[in-house]
Amino acid sequence: MFKTQFPEMDQLIKELASALQATLGDRLSGLYLFGSLVGGDFDPKTSDMDLLAMVKKDITEAELANLRQMHETFRRAHPEWVDRIEVAYVGVSAMREFKTGTVKIARISPGEPLHYRDMDIQWLMDWYIVQEQGLVIVGPPAKAFIPHITSQEFIASLKDSLLSWLAMAKEARHKGYQSYIILSMCRSLYAIKFGKQISKFKGAEWAMREYSAWADLIQKAVEWHGSSDKSDNLASQTETVKFVVFALSQLGYRV
């Protein structure tokens, strides 16, 4: 039986899992929890709930409609979780093929309703985390469905995504978003150096020791984590961009 550090979340997840089983029946092959609730950064007031639902075959139009209704019912019962739940519904065959091609899945995520979307190799980092850290809610271990992802594949995919953080930093005007970028970069630097994914907070602790000149900014990012203040803060945005440029330079990027 799965267990997180938050008993109230365990009950909420069980309720959602039961609703999924009632909607999909034996088509639901597995359900796995990952993200901050497993990794150690979870904030009950602001964090998302991240789930992978493995289904025997790709979600049909009829099932998509039923799942939309299920999520709407769940949303009405738990309004505090509006736009804070992400579930990817992935067919067993689609999961086997995502490394080598583009496949269709269904997903609901913060800011996006349940809809079809494409999945390809860019999803490798998510599924590596599920493979390594995911908690089983329903079904066998996630490794039964996810084609084995090596740490080398994970690191290569992580490196490929890093330059996008600079573009995001240049658009990050409020402290909550800036915090997300800074802490994510700290975690990425740790993962690339040690080949292991850790929480954003643990990554920040390591980075403050490793890069002491940036310790004050990283500590501020920890304090800003989950901030609901959406006001512009251009001074901290400038520092965020500088930190991302520095982080990229540590990995050999010239920007």
Short mmCIF file of C-alpha atoms in Angstrom, two decimals, residues 5-252:
data_model
loop_
_atom_site.label_atom_id
_atom_site.label_comp_id
_atom_site.label_asym_id
_atom_site.label_seq_id
_atom_site.Cartn_x
_atom_site.Cartn_y
_atom_site.Cartn_z
CA GLN A 5 4.18 12.07 4.12
CA PHE A 6 0.70 13.60 3.93
CA PRO A 7 -2.17 11.36 5.14
CA GLU A 8 -4.76 13.76 3.73
CA MET A 9 -3.15 13.40 0.32
CA ASP A 10 -3.17 9.62 0.58
CA GLN A 11 -6.94 9.76 1.04
CA LEU A 12 -7.37 12.18 -1.85
CA ILE A 13 -5.30 9.97 -4.16
CA LYS A 14 -7.29 6.89 -3.15
CA GLU A 15 -10.50 8.76 -3.99
CA LEU A 16 -9.19 9.77 -7.41
CA ALA A 17 -7.89 6.25 -8.06
CA SER A 18 -11.31 4.80 -7.22
CA ALA A 19 -12.97 7.25 -9.61
CA LEU A 20 -10.53 6.26 -12.35
CA GLN A 21 -11.16 2.56 -11.78
CA ALA A 22 -14.91 3.13 -11.86
CA THR A 23 -14.56 5.03 -15.14
CA LEU A 24 -12.05 2.82 -16.94
CA GLY A 25 -12.70 -0.57 -15.34
CA ASP A 26 -10.16 -3.23 -16.27
CA ARG A 27 -8.78 -0.94 -18.98
CA LEU A 28 -6.75 0.75 -16.23
CA SER A 29 -3.53 -1.28 -16.08
CA GLY A 30 -1.56 0.87 -13.64
CA LEU A 31 -1.55 4.18 -11.79
CA TYR A 32 1.63 5.84 -10.50
CA LEU A 33 2.33 8.91 -8.40
CA PHE A 34 5.44 11.02 -9.02
CA GLY A 35 6.54 14.64 -8.83
CA SER A 36 6.91 16.81 -5.74
CA LEU A 37 4.69 14.63 -3.56
CA VAL A 38 7.22 11.83 -3.99
CA GLY A 39 10.39 13.88 -4.51
CA GLY A 40 10.16 16.00 -1.36
CA ASP A 41 9.18 19.52 -2.49
CA PHE A 42 5.44 19.19 -1.90
CA ASP A 43 3.47 22.14 -0.51
CA PRO A 44 -0.16 21.17 0.30
CA LYS A 45 -1.35 24.69 -0.56
CA THR A 46 0.33 25.20 -3.94
CA SER A 47 1.91 22.03 -5.35
CA ASP A 48 0.43 19.89 -8.10
CA MET A 49 -0.43 16.19 -8.02
CA ASP A 50 1.31 14.27 -10.83
CA LEU A 51 0.06 10.88 -11.99
CA LEU A 52 0.72 8.45 -14.82
CA ALA A 53 -2.24 6.24 -15.75
CA MET A 54 -1.34 3.27 -17.93
CA VAL A 55 -4.26 1.97 -20.01
CA LYS A 56 -4.45 -1.23 -22.04
CA LYS A 57 -5.14 0.68 -25.26
CA ASP A 58 -5.17 4.33 -26.29
CA ILE A 59 -8.01 6.37 -24.80
CA THR A 60 -11.03 6.42 -27.12
CA GLU A 61 -13.25 9.43 -27.75
CA ALA A 62 -15.97 7.89 -25.58
CA GLU A 63 -13.54 7.26 -22.74
CA LEU A 64 -12.20 10.79 -23.09
CA ALA A 65 -15.72 12.15 -22.58
CA ASN A 66 -16.27 9.90 -19.55
CA LEU A 67 -12.94 10.94 -18.05
CA ARG A 68 -13.76 14.61 -18.56
CA GLN A 69 -16.96 14.11 -16.59
CA MET A 70 -15.08 12.23 -13.88
CA HIS A 71 -12.51 15.03 -13.53
CA GLU A 72 -15.28 17.64 -13.43
CA THR A 73 -17.04 15.73 -10.64
CA PHE A 74 -13.76 15.47 -8.73
CA ARG A 75 -13.11 19.19 -9.28
CA ARG A 76 -16.49 20.14 -7.84
CA ALA A 77 -15.86 17.95 -4.80
CA HIS A 78 -12.37 19.42 -4.27
CA PRO A 79 -12.31 23.02 -5.59
CA GLU A 80 -8.97 23.66 -3.91
CA TRP A 81 -7.47 21.26 -6.48
CA VAL A 82 -8.69 23.07 -9.57
CA ASP A 83 -5.72 23.38 -11.98
CA ARG A 84 -3.47 21.39 -9.66
CA ILE A 85 -3.89 17.86 -11.00
CA GLU A 86 -1.94 16.35 -13.87
CA VAL A 87 -2.78 12.89 -15.20
CA ALA A 88 -1.24 11.45 -18.36
CA TYR A 89 -3.27 8.59 -19.83
CA VAL A 90 -0.84 6.48 -21.84
CA GLY A 91 -1.58 3.31 -23.79
CA VAL A 92 0.69 0.34 -23.13
CA SER A 93 1.86 0.20 -26.76
CA ALA A 94 2.34 3.98 -26.90
CA MET A 95 4.66 3.84 -23.89
CA ARG A 96 6.74 1.17 -25.63
CA GLU A 97 7.14 3.37 -28.72
CA PHE A 98 7.66 6.91 -27.39
CA LYS A 99 11.47 6.78 -27.62
CA THR A 100 11.45 6.19 -31.36
CA GLY A 101 8.41 8.07 -32.59
CA THR A 102 5.48 10.33 -31.77
CA VAL A 103 2.44 8.73 -30.17
CA LYS A 104 -0.95 9.99 -29.01
CA ILE A 105 -1.92 10.20 -25.34
CA ALA A 106 -4.55 12.04 -23.32
CA ARG A 107 -3.61 14.44 -20.52
CA ILE A 108 -5.13 16.87 -18.09
CA SER A 109 -2.74 19.38 -16.52
CA PRO A 110 -2.76 22.77 -14.79
CA GLY A 111 -4.18 25.31 -17.21
CA GLU A 112 -5.18 22.67 -19.77
CA PRO A 113 -8.39 20.59 -19.95
CA LEU A 114 -8.29 16.87 -20.66
CA HIS A 115 -7.36 16.51 -24.34
CA TYR A 116 -5.31 14.49 -26.77
CA ARG A 117 -1.71 15.47 -27.28
CA ASP A 118 1.50 14.05 -28.72
CA MET A 119 4.19 12.28 -26.70
CA ASP A 120 7.74 11.72 -27.89
CA ILE A 121 11.32 11.43 -26.62
CA GLN A 122 11.01 14.77 -24.82
CA TRP A 123 8.88 12.99 -22.19
CA LEU A 124 11.80 10.72 -21.28
CA MET A 125 12.72 12.73 -18.17
CA ASP A 126 9.24 12.36 -16.69
CA TRP A 127 9.10 8.63 -17.30
CA TYR A 128 12.61 8.14 -15.93
CA ILE A 129 11.46 9.72 -12.67
CA VAL A 130 8.41 7.45 -12.60
CA GLN A 131 10.67 4.48 -13.31
CA GLU A 132 13.04 5.37 -10.48
CA GLN A 133 10.80 7.00 -7.87
CA GLY A 134 7.14 6.49 -8.78
CA LEU A 135 4.77 5.14 -6.12
CA VAL A 136 2.43 2.36 -7.22
CA ILE A 137 -1.22 3.25 -6.62
CA VAL A 138 -2.73 0.55 -8.85
CA GLY A 139 -1.11 -2.35 -10.71
CA PRO A 140 2.43 -3.69 -11.00
CA PRO A 141 5.62 -1.60 -10.72
CA ALA A 142 5.89 1.05 -13.44
CA LYS A 143 8.91 -0.77 -14.88
CA ALA A 144 6.45 -3.32 -16.25
CA PHE A 145 5.31 -0.68 -18.78
CA ILE A 146 8.12 1.86 -19.19
CA PRO A 147 10.88 0.73 -21.59
CA HIS A 148 14.05 0.81 -19.51
CA ILE A 149 15.59 4.28 -19.39
CA THR A 150 19.25 4.47 -18.42
CA SER A 151 20.73 7.24 -16.30
CA GLN A 152 22.83 8.20 -19.35
CA GLU A 153 19.66 8.67 -21.42
CA PHE A 154 18.15 10.75 -18.64
CA ILE A 155 21.21 13.01 -18.36
CA ALA A 156 21.41 13.45 -22.14
CA SER A 157 17.74 14.43 -22.27
CA LEU A 158 18.23 16.81 -19.35
CA LYS A 159 21.15 18.51 -21.10
CA ASP A 160 19.13 18.87 -24.29
CA SER A 161 16.44 20.78 -22.40
CA LEU A 162 18.66 23.18 -20.48
CA LEU A 163 18.89 26.02 -22.99
CA SER A 164 15.11 26.45 -22.81
CA TRP A 165 15.52 27.62 -19.19
CA LEU A 166 17.28 30.78 -20.37
CA ALA A 167 14.34 31.75 -22.55
CA MET A 168 11.98 31.09 -19.63
CA ALA A 169 14.14 33.17 -17.26
CA LYS A 170 13.91 36.12 -19.65
CA GLU A 171 10.11 35.90 -19.39
CA ALA A 172 9.93 35.21 -15.64
CA ARG A 173 8.72 38.47 -14.12
CA HIS A 174 7.37 37.30 -10.75
CA LYS A 175 9.21 35.65 -7.90
CA GLY A 176 7.28 32.38 -7.89
CA TYR A 177 8.29 31.65 -11.48
CA GLN A 178 11.84 32.85 -10.85
CA SER A 179 12.07 30.49 -7.87
CA TYR A 180 10.92 27.58 -10.01
CA ILE A 181 13.63 28.29 -12.58
CA ILE A 182 16.47 28.79 -10.08
CA LEU A 183 15.62 25.68 -8.05
CA SER A 184 15.16 23.60 -11.20
CA MET A 185 18.58 24.68 -12.44
CA CYS A 186 20.13 23.71 -9.09
CA ARG A 187 18.54 20.28 -9.31
CA SER A 188 19.66 19.88 -12.92
CA LEU A 189 23.25 20.76 -12.09
CA TYR A 190 23.23 18.13 -9.34
CA ALA A 191 21.64 15.49 -11.57
CA ILE A 192 24.14 16.01 -14.36
CA LYS A 193 27.10 15.87 -11.97
CA PHE A 194 25.96 12.85 -9.95
CA GLY A 195 23.55 11.06 -12.30
CA LYS A 196 20.74 11.17 -9.75
CA GLN A 197 17.53 13.17 -9.48
CA ILE A 198 16.84 14.79 -6.11
CA SER A 199 14.27 17.30 -4.86
CA LYS A 200 14.55 20.98 -5.72
CA PHE A 201 15.21 21.84 -2.06
CA LYS A 202 18.01 19.31 -1.72
CA GLY A 203 19.43 20.55 -5.00
CA ALA A 204 19.34 24.09 -3.60
CA GLU A 205 21.16 23.02 -0.42
CA TRP A 206 23.89 21.40 -2.50
CA ALA A 207 24.18 24.38 -4.89
CA MET A 208 24.52 26.87 -2.04
CA ARG A 209 27.53 24.93 -0.82
CA GLU A 210 28.95 24.30 -4.29
CA TYR A 211 28.45 27.83 -5.65
CA SER A 212 28.70 30.03 -2.59
CA ALA A 213 28.67 33.26 -4.61
CA TRP A 214 25.06 32.46 -5.53
CA ALA A 215 23.97 31.26 -2.10
CA ASP A 216 21.96 34.40 -1.27
CA LEU A 217 19.94 34.24 -4.49
CA ILE A 218 19.33 30.50 -4.12
CA GLN A 219 18.18 30.99 -0.52
CA LYS A 220 15.77 33.69 -1.70
CA ALA A 221 14.47 31.26 -4.34
CA VAL A 222 13.73 28.75 -1.58
CA GLU A 223 11.81 31.44 0.32
CA TRP A 224 9.91 32.49 -2.84
CA HIS A 225 8.88 28.90 -3.62
CA GLY A 226 5.13 28.67 -4.21
CA SER A 227 4.67 32.44 -3.92
CA SER A 228 1.29 33.66 -5.18
CA ASP A 229 2.59 37.21 -5.67
CA LYS A 230 2.29 37.90 -9.41
CA SER A 231 3.72 41.42 -9.34
CA ASP A 232 6.68 42.21 -11.54
CA ASN A 233 10.12 42.08 -9.95
CA LEU A 234 12.60 43.04 -12.62
CA ALA A 235 15.60 43.22 -10.29
CA SER A 236 15.25 39.59 -9.24
CA GLN A 237 14.50 38.64 -12.85
CA THR A 238 17.86 40.08 -13.87
CA GLU A 239 19.57 38.02 -11.18
CA THR A 240 17.66 34.93 -12.27
CA VAL A 241 18.87 35.33 -15.86
CA LYS A 242 22.44 35.80 -14.64
CA PHE A 243 22.21 32.63 -12.55
CA VAL A 244 20.89 30.59 -15.48
CA VAL A 245 23.72 31.89 -17.68
CA PHE A 246 26.19 30.92 -14.94
CA ALA A 247 24.65 27.46 -14.56
CA LEU A 248 24.84 26.88 -18.31
CA SER A 249 28.47 27.96 -18.31
CA GLN A 250 29.22 25.27 -15.73
CA LEU A 251 28.03 22.74 -18.30
CA GLY A 252 30.09 24.14 -21.15
#
